[in-house]
PDB file of C-alpha atoms in Angstrom:
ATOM      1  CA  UNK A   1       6.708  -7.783   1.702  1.00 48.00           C
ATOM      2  CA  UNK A   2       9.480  -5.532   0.487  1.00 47.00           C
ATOM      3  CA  UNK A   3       8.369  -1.802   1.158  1.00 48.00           C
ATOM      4  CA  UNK A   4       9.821   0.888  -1.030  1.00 49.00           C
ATOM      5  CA  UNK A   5       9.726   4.957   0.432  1.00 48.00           C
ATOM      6  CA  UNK A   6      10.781   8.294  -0.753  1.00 50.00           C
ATOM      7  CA  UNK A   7      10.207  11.650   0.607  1.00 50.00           C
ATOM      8  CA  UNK A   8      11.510  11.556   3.729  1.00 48.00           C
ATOM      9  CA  UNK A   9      14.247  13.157   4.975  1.00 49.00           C
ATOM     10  CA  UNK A  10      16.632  10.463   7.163  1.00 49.00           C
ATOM     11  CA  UNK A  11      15.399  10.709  10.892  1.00 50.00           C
ATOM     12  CA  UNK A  12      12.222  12.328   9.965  1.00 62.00           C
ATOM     13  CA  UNK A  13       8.683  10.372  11.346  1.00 69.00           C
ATOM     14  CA  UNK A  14       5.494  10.159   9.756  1.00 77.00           C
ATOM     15  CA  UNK A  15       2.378  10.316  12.024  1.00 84.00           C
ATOM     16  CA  UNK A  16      -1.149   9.170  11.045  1.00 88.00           C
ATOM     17  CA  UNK A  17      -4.110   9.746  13.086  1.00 87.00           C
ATOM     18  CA  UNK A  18      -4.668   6.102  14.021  1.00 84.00           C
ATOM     19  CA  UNK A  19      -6.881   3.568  12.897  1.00 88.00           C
ATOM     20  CA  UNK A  20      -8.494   0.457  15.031  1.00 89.00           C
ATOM     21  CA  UNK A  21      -4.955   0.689  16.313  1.00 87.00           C
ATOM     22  CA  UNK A  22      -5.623  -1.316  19.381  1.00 87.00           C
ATOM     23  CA  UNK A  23      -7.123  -4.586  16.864  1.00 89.00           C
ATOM     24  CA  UNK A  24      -3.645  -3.977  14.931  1.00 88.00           C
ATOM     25  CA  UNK A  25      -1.181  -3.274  17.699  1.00 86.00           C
ATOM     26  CA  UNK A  26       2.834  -3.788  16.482  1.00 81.00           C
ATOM     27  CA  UNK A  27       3.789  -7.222  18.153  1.00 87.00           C
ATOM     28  CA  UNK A  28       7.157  -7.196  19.378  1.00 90.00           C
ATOM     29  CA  UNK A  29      10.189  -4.787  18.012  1.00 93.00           C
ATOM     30  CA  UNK A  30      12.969  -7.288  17.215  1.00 94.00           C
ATOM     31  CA  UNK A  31      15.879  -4.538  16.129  1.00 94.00           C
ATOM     32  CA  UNK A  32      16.252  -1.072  15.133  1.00 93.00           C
ATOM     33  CA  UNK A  33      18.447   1.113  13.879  1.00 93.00           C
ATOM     34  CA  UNK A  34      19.131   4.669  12.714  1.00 90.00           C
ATOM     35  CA  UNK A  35      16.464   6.002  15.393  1.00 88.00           C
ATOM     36  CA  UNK A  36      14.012   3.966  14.354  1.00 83.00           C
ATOM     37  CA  UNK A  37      14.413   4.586  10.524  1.00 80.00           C
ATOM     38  CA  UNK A  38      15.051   0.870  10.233  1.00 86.00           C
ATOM     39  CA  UNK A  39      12.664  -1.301  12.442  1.00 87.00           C
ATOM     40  CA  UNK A  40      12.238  -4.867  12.084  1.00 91.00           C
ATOM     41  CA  UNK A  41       9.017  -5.949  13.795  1.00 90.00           C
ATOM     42  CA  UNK A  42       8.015  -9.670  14.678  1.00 93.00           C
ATOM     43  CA  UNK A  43       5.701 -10.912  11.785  1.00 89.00           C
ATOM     44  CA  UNK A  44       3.939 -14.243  12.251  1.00 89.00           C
ATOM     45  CA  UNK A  45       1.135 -15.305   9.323  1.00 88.00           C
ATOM     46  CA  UNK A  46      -1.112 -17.287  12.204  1.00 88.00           C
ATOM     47  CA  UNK A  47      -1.256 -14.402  14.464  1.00 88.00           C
ATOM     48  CA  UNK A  48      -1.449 -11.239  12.159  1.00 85.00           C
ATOM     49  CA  UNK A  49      -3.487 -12.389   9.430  1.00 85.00           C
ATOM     50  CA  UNK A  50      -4.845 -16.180  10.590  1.00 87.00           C
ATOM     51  CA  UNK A  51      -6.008 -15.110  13.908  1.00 91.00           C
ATOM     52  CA  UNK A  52      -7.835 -12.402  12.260  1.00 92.00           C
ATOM     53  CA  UNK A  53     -10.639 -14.397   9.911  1.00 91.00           C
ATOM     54  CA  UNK A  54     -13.325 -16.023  10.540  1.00 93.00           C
ATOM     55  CA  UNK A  55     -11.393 -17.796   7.175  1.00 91.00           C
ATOM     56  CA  UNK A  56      -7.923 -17.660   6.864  1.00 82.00           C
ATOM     57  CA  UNK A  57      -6.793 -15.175   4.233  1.00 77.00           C
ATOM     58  CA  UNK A  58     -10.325 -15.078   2.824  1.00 87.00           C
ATOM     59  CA  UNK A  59     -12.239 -13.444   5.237  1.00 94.00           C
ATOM     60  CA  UNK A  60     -11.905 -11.124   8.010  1.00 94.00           C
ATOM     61  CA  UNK A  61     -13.647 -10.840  11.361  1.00 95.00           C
ATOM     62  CA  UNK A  62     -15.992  -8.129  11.003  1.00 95.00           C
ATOM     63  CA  UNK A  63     -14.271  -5.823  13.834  1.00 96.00           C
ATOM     64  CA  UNK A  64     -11.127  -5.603  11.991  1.00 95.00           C
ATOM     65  CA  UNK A  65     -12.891  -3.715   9.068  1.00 97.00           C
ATOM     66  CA  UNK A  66     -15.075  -0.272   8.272  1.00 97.00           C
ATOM     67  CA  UNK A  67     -16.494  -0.377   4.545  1.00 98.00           C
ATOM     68  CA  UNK A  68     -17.512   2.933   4.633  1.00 98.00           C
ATOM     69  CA  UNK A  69     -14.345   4.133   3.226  1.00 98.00           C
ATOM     70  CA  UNK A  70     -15.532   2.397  -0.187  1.00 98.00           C
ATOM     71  CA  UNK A  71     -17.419   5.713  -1.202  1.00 98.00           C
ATOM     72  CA  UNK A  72     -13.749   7.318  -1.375  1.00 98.00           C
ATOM     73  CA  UNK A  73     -12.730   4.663  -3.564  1.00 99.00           C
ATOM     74  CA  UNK A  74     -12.682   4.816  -7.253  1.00 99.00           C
ATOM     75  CA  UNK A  75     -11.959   2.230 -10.538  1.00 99.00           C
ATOM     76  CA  UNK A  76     -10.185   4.417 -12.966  1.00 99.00           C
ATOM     77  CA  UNK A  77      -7.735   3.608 -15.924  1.00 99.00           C
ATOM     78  CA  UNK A  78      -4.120   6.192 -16.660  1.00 99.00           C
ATOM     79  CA  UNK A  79      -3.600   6.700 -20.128  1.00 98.00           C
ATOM     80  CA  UNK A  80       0.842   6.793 -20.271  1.00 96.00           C
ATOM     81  CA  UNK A  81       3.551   6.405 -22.766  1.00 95.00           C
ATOM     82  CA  UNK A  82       3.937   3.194 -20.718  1.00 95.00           C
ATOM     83  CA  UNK A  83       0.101   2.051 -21.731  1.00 95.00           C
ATOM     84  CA  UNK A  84      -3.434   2.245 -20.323  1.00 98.00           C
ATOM     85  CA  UNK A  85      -2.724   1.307 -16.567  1.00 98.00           C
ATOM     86  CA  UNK A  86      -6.306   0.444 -14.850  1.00 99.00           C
ATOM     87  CA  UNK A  87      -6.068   0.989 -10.732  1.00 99.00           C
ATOM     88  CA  UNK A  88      -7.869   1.580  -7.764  1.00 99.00           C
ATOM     89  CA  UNK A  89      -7.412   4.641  -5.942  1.00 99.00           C
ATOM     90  CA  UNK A  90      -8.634   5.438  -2.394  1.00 99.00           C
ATOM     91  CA  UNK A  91      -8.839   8.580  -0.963  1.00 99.00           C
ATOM     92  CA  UNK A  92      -7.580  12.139  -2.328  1.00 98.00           C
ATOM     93  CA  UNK A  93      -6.516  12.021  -5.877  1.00 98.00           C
ATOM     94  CA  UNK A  94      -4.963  15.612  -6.146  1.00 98.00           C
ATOM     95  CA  UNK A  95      -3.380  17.120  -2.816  1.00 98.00           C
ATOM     96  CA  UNK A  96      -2.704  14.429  -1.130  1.00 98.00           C
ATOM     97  CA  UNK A  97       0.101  14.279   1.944  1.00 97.00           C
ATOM     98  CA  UNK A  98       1.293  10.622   1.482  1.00 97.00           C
ATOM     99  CA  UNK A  99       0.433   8.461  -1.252  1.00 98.00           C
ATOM    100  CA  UNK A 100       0.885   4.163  -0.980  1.00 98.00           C
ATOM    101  CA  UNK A 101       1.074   1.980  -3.643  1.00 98.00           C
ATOM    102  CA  UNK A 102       0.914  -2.193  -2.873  1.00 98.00           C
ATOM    103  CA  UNK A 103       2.020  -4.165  -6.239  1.00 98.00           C
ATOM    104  CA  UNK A 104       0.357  -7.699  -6.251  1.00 97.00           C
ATOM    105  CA  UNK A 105       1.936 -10.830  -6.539  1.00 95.00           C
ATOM    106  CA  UNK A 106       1.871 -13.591  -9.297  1.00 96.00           C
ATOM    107  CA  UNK A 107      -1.223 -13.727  -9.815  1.00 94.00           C
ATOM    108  CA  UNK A 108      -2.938 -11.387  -8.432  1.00 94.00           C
ATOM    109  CA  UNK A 109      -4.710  -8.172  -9.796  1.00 96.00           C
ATOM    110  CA  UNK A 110      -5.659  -4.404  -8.696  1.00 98.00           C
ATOM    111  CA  UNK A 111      -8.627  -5.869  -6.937  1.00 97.00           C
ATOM    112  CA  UNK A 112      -6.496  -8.113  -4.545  1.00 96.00           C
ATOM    113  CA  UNK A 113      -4.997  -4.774  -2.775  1.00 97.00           C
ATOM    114  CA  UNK A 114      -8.944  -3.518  -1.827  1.00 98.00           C
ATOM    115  CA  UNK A 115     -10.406  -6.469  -0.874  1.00 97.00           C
ATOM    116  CA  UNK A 116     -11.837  -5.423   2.601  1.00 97.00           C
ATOM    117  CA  UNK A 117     -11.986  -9.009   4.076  1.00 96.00           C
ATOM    118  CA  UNK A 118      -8.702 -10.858   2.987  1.00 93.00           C
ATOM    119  CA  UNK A 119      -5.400 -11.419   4.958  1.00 90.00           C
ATOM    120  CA  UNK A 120      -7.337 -10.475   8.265  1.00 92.00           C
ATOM    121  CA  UNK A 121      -8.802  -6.838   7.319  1.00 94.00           C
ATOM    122  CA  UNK A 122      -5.181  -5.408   6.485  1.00 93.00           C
ATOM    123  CA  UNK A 123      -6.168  -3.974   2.826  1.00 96.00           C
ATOM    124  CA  UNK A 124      -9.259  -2.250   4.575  1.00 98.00           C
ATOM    125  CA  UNK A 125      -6.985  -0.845   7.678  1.00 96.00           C
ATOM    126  CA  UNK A 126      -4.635   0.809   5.072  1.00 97.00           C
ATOM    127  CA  UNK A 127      -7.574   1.938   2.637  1.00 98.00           C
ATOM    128  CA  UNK A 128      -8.736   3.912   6.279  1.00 98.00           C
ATOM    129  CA  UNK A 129      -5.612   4.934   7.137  1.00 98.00           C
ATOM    130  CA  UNK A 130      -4.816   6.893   3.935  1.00 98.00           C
ATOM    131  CA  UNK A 131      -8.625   8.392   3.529  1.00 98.00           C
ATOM    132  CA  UNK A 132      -9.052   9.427   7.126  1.00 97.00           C
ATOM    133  CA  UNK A 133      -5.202  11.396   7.187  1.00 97.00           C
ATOM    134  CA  UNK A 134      -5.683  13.245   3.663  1.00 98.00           C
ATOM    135  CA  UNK A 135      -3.891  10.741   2.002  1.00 98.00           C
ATOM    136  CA  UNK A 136      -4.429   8.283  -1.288  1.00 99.00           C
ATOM    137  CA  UNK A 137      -3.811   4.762  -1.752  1.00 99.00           C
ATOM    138  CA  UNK A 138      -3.271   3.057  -4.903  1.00 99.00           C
ATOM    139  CA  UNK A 139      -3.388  -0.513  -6.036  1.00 99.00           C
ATOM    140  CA  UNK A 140      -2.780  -0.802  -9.824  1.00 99.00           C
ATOM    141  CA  UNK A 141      -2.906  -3.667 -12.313  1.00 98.00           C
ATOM    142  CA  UNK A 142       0.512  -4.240 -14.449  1.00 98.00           C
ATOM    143  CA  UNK A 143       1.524  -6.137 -17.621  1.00 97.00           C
ATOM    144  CA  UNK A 144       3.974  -7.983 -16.050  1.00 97.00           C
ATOM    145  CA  UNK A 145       6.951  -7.698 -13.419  1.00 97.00           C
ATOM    146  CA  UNK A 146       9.417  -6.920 -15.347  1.00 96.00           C
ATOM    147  CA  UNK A 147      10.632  -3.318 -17.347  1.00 96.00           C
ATOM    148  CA  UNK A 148       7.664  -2.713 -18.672  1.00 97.00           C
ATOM    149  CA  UNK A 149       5.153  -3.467 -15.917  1.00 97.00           C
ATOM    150  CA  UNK A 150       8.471  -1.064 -13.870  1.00 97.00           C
ATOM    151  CA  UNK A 151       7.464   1.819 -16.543  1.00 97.00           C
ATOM    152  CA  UNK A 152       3.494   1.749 -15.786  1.00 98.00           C
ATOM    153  CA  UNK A 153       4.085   2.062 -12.115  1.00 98.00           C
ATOM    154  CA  UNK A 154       6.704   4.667 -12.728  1.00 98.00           C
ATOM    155  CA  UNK A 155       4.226   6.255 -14.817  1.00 98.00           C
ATOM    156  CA  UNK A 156       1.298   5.765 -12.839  1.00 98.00           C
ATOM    157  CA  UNK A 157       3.564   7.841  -9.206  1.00 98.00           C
ATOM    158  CA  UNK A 158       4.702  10.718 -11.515  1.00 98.00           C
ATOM    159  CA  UNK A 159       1.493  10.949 -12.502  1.00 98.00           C
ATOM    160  CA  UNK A 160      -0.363  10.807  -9.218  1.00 99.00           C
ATOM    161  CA  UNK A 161       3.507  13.127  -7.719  1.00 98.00           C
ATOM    162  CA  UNK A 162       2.520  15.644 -10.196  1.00 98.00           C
ATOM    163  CA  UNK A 163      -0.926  16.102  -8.613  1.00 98.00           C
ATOM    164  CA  UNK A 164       0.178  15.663  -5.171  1.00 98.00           C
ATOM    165  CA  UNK A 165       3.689  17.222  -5.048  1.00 98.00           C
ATOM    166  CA  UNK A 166       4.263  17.283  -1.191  1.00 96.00           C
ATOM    167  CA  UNK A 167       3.067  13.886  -0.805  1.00 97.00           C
ATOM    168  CA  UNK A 168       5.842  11.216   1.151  1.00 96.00           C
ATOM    169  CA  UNK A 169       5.181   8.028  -1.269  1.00 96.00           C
ATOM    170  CA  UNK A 170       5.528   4.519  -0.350  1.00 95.00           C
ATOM    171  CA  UNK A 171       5.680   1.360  -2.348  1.00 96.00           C
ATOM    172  CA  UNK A 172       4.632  -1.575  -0.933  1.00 95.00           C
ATOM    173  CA  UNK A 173       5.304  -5.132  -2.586  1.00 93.00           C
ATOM    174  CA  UNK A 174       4.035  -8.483  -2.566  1.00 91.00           C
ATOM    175  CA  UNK A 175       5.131 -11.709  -3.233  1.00 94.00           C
ATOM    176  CA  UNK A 176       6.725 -11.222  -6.976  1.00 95.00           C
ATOM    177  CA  UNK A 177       5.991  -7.401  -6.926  1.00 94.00           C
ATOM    178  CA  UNK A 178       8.597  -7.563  -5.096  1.00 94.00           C
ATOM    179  CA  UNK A 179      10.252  -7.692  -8.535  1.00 96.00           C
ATOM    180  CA  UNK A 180       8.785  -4.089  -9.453  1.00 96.00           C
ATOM    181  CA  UNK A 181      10.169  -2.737  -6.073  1.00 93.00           C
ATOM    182  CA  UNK A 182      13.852  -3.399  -6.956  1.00 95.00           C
ATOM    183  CA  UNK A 183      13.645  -2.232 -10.480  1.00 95.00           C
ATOM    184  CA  UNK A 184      11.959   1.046  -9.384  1.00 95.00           C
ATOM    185  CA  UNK A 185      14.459   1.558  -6.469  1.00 92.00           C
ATOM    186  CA  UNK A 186      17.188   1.030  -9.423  1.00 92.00           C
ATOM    187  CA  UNK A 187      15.600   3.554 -11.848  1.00 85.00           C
ATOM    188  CA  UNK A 188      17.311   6.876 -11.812  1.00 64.00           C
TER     189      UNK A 188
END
């Protein structure tokens, strides 16, 4: 997952009021840099996600997730120059402090990045983390992972930038989204 950020000044930390922290604890730190700015932490599938479900990637032990946060969630559709872009959004919509995006893979859709049972509850723990700490949390369908799929998303952060103007905002990218991270980081 390539994980895009801006809004933070360099050495600066972020700190969210934690959430099942304990089910989700960080597994080994295998570098770091820049005083912790850069961190690379030890990822393996069959323990953080696998481990997780009852089955794999389709459905999560029940501890790992709270559904109550659904009643902060909402189905909504951005009109933009770039089109009509059709996304969830969890949590505060207008004064938020940090807002995350996740762009889906090949394949997937804006439903894929709310699921509260896949890839071992992770959707739902990030859905919790940005309602409980004032934040919002976006997952948003695209046309396609190139310039103009890069335009809606670019569209769909000023939009939700303009409504939250002090908010740190992260984009987070799977599989081929990954695609849509490097041509955002590129735009200017």
């Amino acid at each position: 997952m390539f994980l895009l950020f801006s809004g933070l000044a360099y050495g600066q930390t972020l700190s969210l009021k934690p959430f099942k922290d304990d089910l989700f604890a960080y597994p080994a730190t295998l570098s770091s840099q820049d005083n912790g700015a850069y961190t690379v932490i030890d990822y393996r599938e069959m323990r953080d996600i696998n481990a997780r479900d009852e089955v794999p990637e389709r459905r999560a032990q029940a501890q790992y997730v709270e559904t109550g946060v659904r009643k902060v969630q909402q189905d909504l559709s951005l009109k933009s120059g770039a089109g009509n872009i059709r996304h969830v959004a969890v949590g505060r919509t207008q004064g938020a402090g940090i807002i995350v995006l996740y762009l889906h893979g090949q394949g997937g859709s804006r439903k894929q990045g709310v699921d509260d049972f896949t890839f071992g509850g992770n959707f739902n723990r990030i859905k919790n983390l940005m309602a409980s700490n004032g934040g919002l949390y976006l997952s948003p369908d695209f046309s396609d992972f190139g310039d103009t799929g890069a335009a809606q998303i670019a569209a769909l952060i000023g939009h939700y930038a303009e409504r939250s103007p002090d908010a740190k905002i992260f984009v987070a990218c799977g599989s081929m989204g990954g695609a849509l991270c490097w041509k955002l980081a590129a735009r200017k």
